[in-house]
PDB file of N, CA, C and O in Angstrom:
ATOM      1  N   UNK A 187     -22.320 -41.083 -22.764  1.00 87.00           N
ATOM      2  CA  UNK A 187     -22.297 -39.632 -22.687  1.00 87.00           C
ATOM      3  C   UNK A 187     -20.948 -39.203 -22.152  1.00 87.00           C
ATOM      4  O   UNK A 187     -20.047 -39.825 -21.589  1.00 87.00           O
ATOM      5  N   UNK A 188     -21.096 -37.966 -22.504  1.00 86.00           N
ATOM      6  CA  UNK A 188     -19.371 -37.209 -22.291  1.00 86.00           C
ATOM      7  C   UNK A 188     -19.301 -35.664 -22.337  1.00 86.00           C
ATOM      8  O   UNK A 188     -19.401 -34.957 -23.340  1.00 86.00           O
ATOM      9  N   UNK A 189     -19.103 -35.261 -21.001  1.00 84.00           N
ATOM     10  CA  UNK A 189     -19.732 -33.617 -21.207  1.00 84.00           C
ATOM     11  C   UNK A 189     -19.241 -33.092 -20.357  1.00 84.00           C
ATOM     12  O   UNK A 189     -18.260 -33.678 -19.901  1.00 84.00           O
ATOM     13  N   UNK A 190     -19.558 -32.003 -19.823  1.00 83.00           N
ATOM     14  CA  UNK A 190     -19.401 -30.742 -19.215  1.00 83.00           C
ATOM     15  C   UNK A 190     -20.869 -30.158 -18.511  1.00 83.00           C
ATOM     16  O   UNK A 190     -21.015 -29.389 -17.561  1.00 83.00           O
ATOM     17  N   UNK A 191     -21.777 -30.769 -19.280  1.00 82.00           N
ATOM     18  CA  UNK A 191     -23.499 -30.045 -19.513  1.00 82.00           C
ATOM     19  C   UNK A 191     -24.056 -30.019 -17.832  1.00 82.00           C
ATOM     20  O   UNK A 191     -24.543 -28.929 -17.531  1.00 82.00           O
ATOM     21  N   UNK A 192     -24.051 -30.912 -16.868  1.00 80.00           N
ATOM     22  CA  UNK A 192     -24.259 -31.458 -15.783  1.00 80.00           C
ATOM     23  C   UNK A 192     -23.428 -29.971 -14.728  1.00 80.00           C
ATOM     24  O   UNK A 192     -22.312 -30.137 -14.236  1.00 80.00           O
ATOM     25  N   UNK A 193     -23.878 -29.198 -14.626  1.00 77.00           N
ATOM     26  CA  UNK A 193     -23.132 -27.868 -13.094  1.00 77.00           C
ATOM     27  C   UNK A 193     -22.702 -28.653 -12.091  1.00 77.00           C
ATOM     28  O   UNK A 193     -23.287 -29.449 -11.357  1.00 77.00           O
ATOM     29  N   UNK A 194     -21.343 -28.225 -12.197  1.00 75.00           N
ATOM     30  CA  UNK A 194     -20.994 -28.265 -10.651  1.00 75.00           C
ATOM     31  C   UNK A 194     -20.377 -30.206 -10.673  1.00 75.00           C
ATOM     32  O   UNK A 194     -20.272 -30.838  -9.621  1.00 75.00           O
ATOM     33  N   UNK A 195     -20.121 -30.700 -11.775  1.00 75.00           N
ATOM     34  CA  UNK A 195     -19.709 -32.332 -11.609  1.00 75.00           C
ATOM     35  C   UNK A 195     -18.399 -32.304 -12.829  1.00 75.00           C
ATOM     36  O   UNK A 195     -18.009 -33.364 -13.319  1.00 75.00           O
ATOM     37  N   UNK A 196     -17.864 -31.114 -13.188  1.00 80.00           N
ATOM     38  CA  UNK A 196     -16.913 -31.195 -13.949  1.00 80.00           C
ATOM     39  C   UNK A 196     -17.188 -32.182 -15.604  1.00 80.00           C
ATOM     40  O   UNK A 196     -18.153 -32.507 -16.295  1.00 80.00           O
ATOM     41  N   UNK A 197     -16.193 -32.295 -15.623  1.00 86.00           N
ATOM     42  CA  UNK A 197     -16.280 -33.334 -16.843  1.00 86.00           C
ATOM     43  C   UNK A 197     -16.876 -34.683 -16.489  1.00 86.00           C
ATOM     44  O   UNK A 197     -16.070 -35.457 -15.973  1.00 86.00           O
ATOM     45  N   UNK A 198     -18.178 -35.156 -16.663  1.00 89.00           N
ATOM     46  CA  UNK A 198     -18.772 -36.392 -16.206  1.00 89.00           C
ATOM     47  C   UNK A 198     -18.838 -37.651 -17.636  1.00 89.00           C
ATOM     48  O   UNK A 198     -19.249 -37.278 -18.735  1.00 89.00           O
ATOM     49  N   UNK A 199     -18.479 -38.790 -17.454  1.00 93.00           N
ATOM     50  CA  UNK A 199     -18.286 -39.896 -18.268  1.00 93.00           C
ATOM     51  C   UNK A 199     -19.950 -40.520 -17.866  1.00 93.00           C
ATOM     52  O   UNK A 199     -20.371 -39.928 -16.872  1.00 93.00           O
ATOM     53  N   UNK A 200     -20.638 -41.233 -18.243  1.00 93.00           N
ATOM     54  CA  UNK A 200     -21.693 -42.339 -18.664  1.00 93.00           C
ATOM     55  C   UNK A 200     -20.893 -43.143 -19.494  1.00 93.00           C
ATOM     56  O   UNK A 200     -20.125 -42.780 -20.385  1.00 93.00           O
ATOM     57  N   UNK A 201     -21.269 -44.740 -18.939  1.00 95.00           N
ATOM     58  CA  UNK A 201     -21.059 -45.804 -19.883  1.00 95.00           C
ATOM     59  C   UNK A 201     -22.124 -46.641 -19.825  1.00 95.00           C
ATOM     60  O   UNK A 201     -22.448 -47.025 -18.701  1.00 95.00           O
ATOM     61  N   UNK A 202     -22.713 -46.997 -20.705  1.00 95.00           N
ATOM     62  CA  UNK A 202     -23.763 -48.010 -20.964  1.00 95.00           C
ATOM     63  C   UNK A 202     -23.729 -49.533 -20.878  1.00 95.00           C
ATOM     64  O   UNK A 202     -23.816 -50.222 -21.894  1.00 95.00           O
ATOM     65  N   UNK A 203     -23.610 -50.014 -19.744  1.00 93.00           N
ATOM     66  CA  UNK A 203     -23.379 -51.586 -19.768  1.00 93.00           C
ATOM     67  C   UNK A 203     -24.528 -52.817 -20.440  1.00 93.00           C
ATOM     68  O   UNK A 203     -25.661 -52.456 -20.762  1.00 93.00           O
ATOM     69  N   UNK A 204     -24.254 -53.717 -20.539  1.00 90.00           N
ATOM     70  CA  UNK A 204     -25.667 -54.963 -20.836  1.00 90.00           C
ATOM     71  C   UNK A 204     -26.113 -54.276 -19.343  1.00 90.00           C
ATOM     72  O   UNK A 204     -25.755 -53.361 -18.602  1.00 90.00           O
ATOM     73  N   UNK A 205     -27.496 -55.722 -19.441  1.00 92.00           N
ATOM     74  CA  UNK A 205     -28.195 -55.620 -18.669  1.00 92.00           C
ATOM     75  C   UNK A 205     -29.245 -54.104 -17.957  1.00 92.00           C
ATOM     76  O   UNK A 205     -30.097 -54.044 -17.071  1.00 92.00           O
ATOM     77  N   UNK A 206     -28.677 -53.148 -18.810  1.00 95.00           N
ATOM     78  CA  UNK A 206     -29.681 -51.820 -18.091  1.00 95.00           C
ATOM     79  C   UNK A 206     -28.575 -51.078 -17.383  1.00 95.00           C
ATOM     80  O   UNK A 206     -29.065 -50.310 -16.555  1.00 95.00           O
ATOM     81  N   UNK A 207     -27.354 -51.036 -17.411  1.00 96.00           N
ATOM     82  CA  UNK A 207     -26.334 -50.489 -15.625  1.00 96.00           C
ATOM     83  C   UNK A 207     -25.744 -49.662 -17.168  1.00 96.00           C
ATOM     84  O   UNK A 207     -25.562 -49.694 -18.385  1.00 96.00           O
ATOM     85  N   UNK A 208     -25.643 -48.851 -15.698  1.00 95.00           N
ATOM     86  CA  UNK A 208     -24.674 -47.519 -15.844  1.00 95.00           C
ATOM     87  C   UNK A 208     -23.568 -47.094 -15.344  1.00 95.00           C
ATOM     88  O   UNK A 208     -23.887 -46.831 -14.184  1.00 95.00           O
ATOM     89  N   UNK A 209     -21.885 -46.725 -15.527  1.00 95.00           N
ATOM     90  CA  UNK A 209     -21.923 -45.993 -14.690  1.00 95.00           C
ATOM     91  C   UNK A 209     -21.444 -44.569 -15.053  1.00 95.00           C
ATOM     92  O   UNK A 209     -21.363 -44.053 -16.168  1.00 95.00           O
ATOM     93  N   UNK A 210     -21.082 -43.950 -13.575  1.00 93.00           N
ATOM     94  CA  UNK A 210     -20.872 -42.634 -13.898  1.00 93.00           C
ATOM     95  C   UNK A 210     -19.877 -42.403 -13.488  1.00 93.00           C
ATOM     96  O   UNK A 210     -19.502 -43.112 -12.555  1.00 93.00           O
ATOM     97  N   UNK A 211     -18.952 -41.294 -13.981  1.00 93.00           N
ATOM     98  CA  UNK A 211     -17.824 -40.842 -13.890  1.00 93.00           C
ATOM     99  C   UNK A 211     -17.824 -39.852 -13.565  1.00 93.00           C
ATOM    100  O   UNK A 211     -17.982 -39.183 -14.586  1.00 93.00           O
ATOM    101  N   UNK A 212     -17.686 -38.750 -12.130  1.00 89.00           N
ATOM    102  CA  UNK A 212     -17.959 -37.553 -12.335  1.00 89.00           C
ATOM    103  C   UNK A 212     -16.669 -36.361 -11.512  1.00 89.00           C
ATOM    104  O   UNK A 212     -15.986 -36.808 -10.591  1.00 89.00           O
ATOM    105  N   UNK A 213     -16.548 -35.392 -11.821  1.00 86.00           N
ATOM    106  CA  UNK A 213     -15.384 -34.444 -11.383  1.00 86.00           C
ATOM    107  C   UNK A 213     -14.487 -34.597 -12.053  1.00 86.00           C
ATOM    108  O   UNK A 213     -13.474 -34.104 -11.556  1.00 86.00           O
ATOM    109  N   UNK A 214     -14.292 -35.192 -13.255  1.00 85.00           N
ATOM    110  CA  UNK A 214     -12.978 -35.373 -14.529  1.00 85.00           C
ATOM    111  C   UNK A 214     -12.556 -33.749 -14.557  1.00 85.00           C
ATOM    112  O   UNK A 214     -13.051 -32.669 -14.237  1.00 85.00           O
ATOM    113  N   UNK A 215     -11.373 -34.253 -15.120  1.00 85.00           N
ATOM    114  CA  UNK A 215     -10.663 -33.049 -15.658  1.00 85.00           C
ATOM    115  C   UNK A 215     -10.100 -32.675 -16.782  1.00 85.00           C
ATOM    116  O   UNK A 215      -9.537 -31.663 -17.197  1.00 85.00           O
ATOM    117  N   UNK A 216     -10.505 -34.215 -17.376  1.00 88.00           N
ATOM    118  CA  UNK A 216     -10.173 -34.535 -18.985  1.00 88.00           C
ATOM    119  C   UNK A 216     -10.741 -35.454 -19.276  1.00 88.00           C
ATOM    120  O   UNK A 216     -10.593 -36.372 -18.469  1.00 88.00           O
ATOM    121  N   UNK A 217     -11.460 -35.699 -20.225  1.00 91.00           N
ATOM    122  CA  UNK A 217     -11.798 -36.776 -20.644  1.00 91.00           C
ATOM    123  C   UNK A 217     -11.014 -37.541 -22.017  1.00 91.00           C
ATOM    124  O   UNK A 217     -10.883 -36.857 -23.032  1.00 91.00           O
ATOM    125  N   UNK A 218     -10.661 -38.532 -22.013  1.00 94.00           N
ATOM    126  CA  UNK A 218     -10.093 -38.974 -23.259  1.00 94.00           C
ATOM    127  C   UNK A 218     -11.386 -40.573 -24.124  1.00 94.00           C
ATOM    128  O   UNK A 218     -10.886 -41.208 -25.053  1.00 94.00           O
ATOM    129  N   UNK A 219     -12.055 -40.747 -23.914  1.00 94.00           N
ATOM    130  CA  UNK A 219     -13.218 -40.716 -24.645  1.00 94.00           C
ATOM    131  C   UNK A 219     -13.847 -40.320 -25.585  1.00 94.00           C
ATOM    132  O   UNK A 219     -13.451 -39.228 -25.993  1.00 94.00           O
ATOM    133  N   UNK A 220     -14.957 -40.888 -26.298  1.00 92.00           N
ATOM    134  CA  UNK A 220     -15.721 -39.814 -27.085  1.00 92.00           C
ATOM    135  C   UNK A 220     -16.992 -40.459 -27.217  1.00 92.00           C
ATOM    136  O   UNK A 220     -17.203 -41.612 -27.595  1.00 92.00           O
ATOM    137  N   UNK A 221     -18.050 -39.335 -26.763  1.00 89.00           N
ATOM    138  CA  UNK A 221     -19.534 -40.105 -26.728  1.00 89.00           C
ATOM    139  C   UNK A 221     -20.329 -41.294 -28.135  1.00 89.00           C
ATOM    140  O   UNK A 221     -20.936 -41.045 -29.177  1.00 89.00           O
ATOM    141  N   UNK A 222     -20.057 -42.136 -27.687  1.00 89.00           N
ATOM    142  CA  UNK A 222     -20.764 -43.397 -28.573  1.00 89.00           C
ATOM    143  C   UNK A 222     -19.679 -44.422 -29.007  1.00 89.00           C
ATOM    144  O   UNK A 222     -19.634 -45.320 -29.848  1.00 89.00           O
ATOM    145  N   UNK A 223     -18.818 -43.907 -28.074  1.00 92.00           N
ATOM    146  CA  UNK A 223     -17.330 -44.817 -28.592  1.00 92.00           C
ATOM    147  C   UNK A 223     -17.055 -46.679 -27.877  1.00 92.00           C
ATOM    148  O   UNK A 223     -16.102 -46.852 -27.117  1.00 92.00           O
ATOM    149  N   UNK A 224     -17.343 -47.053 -27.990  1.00 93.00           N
ATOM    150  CA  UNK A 224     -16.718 -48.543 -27.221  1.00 93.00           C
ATOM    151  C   UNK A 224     -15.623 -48.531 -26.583  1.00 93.00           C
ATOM    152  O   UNK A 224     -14.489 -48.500 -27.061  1.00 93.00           O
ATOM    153  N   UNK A 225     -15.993 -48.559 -25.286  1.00 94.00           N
ATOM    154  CA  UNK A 225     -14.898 -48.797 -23.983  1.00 94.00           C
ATOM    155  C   UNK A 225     -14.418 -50.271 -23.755  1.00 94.00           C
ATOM    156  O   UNK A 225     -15.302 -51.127 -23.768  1.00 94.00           O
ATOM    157  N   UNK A 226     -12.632 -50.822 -23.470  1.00 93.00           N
ATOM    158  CA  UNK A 226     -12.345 -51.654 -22.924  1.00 93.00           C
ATOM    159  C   UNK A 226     -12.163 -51.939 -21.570  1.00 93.00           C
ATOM    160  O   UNK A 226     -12.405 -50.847 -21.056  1.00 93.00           O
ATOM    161  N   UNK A 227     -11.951 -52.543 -20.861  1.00 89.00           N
ATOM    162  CA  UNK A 227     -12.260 -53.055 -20.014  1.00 89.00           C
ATOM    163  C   UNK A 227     -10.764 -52.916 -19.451  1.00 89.00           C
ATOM    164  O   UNK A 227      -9.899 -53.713 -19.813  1.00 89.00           O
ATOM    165  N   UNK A 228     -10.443 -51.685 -18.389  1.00 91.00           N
ATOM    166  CA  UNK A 228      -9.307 -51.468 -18.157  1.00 91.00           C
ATOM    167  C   UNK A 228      -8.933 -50.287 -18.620  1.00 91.00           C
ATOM    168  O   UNK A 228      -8.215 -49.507 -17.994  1.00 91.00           O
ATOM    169  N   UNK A 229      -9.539 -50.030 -20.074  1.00 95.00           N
ATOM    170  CA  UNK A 229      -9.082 -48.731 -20.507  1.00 95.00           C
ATOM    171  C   UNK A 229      -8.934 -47.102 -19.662  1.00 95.00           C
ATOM    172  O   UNK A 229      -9.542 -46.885 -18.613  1.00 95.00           O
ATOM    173  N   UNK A 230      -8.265 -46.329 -20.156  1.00 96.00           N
ATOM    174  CA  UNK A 230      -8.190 -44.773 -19.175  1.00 96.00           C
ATOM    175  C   UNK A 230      -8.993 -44.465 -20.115  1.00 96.00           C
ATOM    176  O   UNK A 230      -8.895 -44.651 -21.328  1.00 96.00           O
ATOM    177  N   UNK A 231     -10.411 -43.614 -19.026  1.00 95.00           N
ATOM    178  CA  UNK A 231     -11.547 -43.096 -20.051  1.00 95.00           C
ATOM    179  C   UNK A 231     -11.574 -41.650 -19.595  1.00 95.00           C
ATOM    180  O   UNK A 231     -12.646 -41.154 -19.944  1.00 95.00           O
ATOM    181  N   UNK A 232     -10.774 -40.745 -18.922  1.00 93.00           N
ATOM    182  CA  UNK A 232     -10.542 -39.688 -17.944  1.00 93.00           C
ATOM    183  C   UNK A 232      -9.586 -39.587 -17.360  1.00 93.00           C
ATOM    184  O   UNK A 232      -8.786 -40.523 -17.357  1.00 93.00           O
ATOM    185  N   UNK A 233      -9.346 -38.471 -16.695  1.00 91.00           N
ATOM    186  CA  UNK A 233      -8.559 -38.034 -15.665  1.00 91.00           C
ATOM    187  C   UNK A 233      -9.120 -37.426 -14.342  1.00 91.00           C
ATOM    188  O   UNK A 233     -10.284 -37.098 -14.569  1.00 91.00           O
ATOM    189  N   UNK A 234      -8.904 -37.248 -13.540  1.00 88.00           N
ATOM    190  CA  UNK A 234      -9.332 -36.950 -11.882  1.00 88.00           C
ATOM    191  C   UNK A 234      -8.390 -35.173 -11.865  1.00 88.00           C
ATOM    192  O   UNK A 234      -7.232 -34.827 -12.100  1.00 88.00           O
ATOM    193  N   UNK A 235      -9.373 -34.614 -11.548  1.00 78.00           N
ATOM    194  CA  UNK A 235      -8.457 -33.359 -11.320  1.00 78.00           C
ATOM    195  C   UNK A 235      -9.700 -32.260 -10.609  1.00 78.00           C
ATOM    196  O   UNK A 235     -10.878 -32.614 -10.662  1.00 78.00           O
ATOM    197  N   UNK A 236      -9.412 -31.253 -10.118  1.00 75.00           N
ATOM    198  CA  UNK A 236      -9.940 -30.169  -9.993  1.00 75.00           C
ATOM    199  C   UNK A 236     -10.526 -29.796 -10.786  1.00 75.00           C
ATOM    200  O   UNK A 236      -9.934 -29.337 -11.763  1.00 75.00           O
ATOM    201  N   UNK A 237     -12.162 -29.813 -10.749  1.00 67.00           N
ATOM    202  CA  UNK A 237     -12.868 -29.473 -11.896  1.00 67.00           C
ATOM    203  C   UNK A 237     -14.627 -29.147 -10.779  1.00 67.00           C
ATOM    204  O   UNK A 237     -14.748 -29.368  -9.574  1.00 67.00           O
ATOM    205  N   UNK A 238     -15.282 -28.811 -11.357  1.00 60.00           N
ATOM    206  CA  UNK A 238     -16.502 -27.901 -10.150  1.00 60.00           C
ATOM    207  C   UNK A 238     -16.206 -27.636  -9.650  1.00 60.00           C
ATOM    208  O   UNK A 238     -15.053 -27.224  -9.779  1.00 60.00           O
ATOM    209  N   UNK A 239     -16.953 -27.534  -8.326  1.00 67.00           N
ATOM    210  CA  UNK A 239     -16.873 -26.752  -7.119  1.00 67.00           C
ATOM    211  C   UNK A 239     -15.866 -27.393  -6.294  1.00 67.00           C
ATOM    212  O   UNK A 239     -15.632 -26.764  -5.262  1.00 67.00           O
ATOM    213  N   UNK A 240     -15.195 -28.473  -6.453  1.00 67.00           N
ATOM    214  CA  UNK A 240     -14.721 -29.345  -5.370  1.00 67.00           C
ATOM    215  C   UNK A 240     -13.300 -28.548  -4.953  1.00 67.00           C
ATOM    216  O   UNK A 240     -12.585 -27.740  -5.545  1.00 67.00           O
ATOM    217  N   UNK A 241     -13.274 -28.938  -4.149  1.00 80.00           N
ATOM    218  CA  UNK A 241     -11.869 -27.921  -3.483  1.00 80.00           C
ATOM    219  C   UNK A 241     -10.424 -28.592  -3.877  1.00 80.00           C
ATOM    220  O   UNK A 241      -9.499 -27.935  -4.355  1.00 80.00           O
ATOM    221  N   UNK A 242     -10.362 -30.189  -3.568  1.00 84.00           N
ATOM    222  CA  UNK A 242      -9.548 -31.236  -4.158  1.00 84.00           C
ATOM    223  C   UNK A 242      -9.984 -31.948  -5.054  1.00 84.00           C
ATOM    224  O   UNK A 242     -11.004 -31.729  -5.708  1.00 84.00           O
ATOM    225  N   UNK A 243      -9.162 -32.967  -5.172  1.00 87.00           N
ATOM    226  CA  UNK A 243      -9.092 -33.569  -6.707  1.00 87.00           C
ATOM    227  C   UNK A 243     -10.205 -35.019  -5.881  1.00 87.00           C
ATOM    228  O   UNK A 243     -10.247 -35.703  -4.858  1.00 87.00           O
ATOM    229  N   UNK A 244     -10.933 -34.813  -7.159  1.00 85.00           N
ATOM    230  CA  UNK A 244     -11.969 -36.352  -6.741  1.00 85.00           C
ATOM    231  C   UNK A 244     -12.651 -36.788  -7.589  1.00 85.00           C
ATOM    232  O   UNK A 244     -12.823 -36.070  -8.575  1.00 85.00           O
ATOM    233  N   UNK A 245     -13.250 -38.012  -7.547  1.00 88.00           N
ATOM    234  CA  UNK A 245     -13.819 -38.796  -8.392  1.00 88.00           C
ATOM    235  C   UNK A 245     -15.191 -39.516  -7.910  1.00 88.00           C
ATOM    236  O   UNK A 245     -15.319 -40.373  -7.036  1.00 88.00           O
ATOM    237  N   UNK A 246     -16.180 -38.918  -8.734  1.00 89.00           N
ATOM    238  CA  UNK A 246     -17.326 -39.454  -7.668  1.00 89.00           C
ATOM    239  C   UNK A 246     -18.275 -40.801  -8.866  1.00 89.00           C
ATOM    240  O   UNK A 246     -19.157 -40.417  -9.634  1.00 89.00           O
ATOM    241  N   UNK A 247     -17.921 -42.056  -8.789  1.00 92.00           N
ATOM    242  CA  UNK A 247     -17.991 -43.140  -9.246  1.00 92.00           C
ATOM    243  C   UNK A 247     -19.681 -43.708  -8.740  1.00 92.00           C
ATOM    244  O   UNK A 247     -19.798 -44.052  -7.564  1.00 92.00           O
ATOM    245  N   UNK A 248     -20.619 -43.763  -9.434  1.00 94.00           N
ATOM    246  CA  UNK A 248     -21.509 -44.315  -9.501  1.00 94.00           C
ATOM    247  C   UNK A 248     -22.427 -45.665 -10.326  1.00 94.00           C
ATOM    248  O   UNK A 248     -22.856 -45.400 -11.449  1.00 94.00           O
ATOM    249  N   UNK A 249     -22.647 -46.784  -9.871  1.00 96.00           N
ATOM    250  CA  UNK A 249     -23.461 -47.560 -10.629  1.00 96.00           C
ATOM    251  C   UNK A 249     -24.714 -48.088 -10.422  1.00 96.00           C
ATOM    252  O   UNK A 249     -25.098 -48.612  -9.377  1.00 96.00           O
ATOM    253  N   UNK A 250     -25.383 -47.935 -11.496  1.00 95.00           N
ATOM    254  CA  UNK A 250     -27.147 -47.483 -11.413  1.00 95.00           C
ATOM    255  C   UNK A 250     -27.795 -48.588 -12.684  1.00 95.00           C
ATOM    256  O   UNK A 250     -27.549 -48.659 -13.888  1.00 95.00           O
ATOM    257  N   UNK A 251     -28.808 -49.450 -11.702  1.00 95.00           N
ATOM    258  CA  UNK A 251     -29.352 -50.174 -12.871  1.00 95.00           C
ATOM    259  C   UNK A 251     -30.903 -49.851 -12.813  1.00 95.00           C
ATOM    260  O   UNK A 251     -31.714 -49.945 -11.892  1.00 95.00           O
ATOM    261  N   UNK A 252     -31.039 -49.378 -14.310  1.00 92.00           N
ATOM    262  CA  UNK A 252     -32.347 -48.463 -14.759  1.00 92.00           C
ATOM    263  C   UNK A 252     -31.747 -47.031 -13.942  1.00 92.00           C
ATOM    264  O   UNK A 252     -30.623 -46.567 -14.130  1.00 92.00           O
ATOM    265  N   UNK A 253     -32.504 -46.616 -13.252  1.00 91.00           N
ATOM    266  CA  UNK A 253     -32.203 -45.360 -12.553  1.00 91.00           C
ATOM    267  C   UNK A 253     -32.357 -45.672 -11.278  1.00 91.00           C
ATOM    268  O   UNK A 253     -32.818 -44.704 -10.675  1.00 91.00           O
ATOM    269  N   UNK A 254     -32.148 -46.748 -10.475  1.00 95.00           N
ATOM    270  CA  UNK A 254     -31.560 -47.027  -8.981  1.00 95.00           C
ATOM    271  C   UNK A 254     -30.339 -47.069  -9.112  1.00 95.00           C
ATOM    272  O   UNK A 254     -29.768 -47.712  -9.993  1.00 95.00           O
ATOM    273  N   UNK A 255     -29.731 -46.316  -8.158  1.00 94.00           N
ATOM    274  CA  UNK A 255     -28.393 -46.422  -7.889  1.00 94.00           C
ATOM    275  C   UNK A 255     -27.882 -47.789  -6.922  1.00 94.00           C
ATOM    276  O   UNK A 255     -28.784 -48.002  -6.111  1.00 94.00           O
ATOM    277  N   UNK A 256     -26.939 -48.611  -6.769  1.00 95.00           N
ATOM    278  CA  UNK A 256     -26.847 -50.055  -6.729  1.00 95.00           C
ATOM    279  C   UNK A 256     -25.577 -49.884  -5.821  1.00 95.00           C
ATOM    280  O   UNK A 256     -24.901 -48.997  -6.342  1.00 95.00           O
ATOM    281  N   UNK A 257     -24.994 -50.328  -4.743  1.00 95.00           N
ATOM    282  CA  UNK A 257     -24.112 -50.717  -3.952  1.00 95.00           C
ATOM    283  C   UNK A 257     -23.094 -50.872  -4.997  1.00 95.00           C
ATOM    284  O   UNK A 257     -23.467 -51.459  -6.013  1.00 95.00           O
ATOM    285  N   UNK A 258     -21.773 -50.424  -4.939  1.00 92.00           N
ATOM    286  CA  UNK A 258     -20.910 -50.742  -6.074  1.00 92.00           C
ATOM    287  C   UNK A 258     -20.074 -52.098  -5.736  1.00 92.00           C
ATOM    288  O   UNK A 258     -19.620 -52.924  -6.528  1.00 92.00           O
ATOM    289  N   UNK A 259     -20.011 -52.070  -4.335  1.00 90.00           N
ATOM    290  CA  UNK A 259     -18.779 -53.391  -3.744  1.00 90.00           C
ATOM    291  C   UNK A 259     -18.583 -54.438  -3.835  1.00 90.00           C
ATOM    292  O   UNK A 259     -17.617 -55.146  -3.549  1.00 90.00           O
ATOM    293  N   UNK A 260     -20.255 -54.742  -4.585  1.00 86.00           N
ATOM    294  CA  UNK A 260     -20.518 -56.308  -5.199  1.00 86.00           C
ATOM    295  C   UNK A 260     -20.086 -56.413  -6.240  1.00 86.00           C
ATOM    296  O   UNK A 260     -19.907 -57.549  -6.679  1.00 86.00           O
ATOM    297  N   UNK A 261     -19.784 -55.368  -6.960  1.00 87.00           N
ATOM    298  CA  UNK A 261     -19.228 -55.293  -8.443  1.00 87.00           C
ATOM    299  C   UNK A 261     -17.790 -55.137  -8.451  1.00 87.00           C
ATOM    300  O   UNK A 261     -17.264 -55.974  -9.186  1.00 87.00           O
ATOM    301  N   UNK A 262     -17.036 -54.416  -7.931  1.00 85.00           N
ATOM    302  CA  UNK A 262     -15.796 -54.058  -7.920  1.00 85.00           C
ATOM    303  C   UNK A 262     -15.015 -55.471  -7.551  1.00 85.00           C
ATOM    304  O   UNK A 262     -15.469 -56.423  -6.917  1.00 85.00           O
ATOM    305  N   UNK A 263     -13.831 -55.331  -8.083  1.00 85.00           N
ATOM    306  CA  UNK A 263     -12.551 -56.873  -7.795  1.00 85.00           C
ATOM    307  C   UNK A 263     -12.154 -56.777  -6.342  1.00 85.00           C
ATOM    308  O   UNK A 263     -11.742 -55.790  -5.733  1.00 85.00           O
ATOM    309  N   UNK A 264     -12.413 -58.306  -5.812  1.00 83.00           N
ATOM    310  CA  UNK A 264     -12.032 -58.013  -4.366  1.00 83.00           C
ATOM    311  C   UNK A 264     -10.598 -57.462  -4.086  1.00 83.00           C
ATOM    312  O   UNK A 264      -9.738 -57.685  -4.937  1.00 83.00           O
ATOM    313  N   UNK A 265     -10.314 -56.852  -3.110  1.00 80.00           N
ATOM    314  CA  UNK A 265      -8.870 -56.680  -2.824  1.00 80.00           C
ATOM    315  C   UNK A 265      -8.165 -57.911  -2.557  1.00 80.00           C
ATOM    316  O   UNK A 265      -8.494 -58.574  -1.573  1.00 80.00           O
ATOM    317  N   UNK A 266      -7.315 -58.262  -3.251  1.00 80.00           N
ATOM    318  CA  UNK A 266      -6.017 -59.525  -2.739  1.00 80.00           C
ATOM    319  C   UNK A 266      -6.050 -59.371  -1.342  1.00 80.00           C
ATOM    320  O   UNK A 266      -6.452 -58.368  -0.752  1.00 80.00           O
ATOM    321  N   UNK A 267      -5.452 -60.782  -0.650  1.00 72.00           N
ATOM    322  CA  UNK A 267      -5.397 -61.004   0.652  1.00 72.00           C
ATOM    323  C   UNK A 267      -3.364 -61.036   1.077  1.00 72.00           C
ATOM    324  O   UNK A 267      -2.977 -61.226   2.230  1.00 72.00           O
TER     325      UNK A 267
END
């Protein structure tokens, strides 16, 4: 998914992973995407900008398997030492 439709979360991204996971992309300010399209891994699927209600620029990043939302930190690349 790829929209606007969602109040108040700006331009919000959905990506459909295996396994059931989701995530979400939300407060965009552009999206460069297009709903049903195949994402790479690395690719720019958005931009971060002033968009809803938010006062600054932000990005509110969610991942959800089925419809529980899931700790992201186990997923994300550790930081180098």
């Amino acid at each position: 998914y790829s929209g606007n439709q969602l109040a108040g979360y700006g331009w919000l991204i959905l990506i459909k992973h295996s396994n059931n996971y989701i995530t979400a992309y939300a407060y965009g300010s552009q999206i460069l995407v297009a709903e049903k399209q195949i994402v790479k891994k690395g690719q720019v699927i958005g931009k971060v900008g002033l968009s809803g209600r938010a006062p600054t620029p932000r990005l509110q990043f969610q991942i959800r398997k089925g419809v529980n939302a899931v700790n992201p930190i186990s997923y994300l690349p550790k930081k180098p030492a």
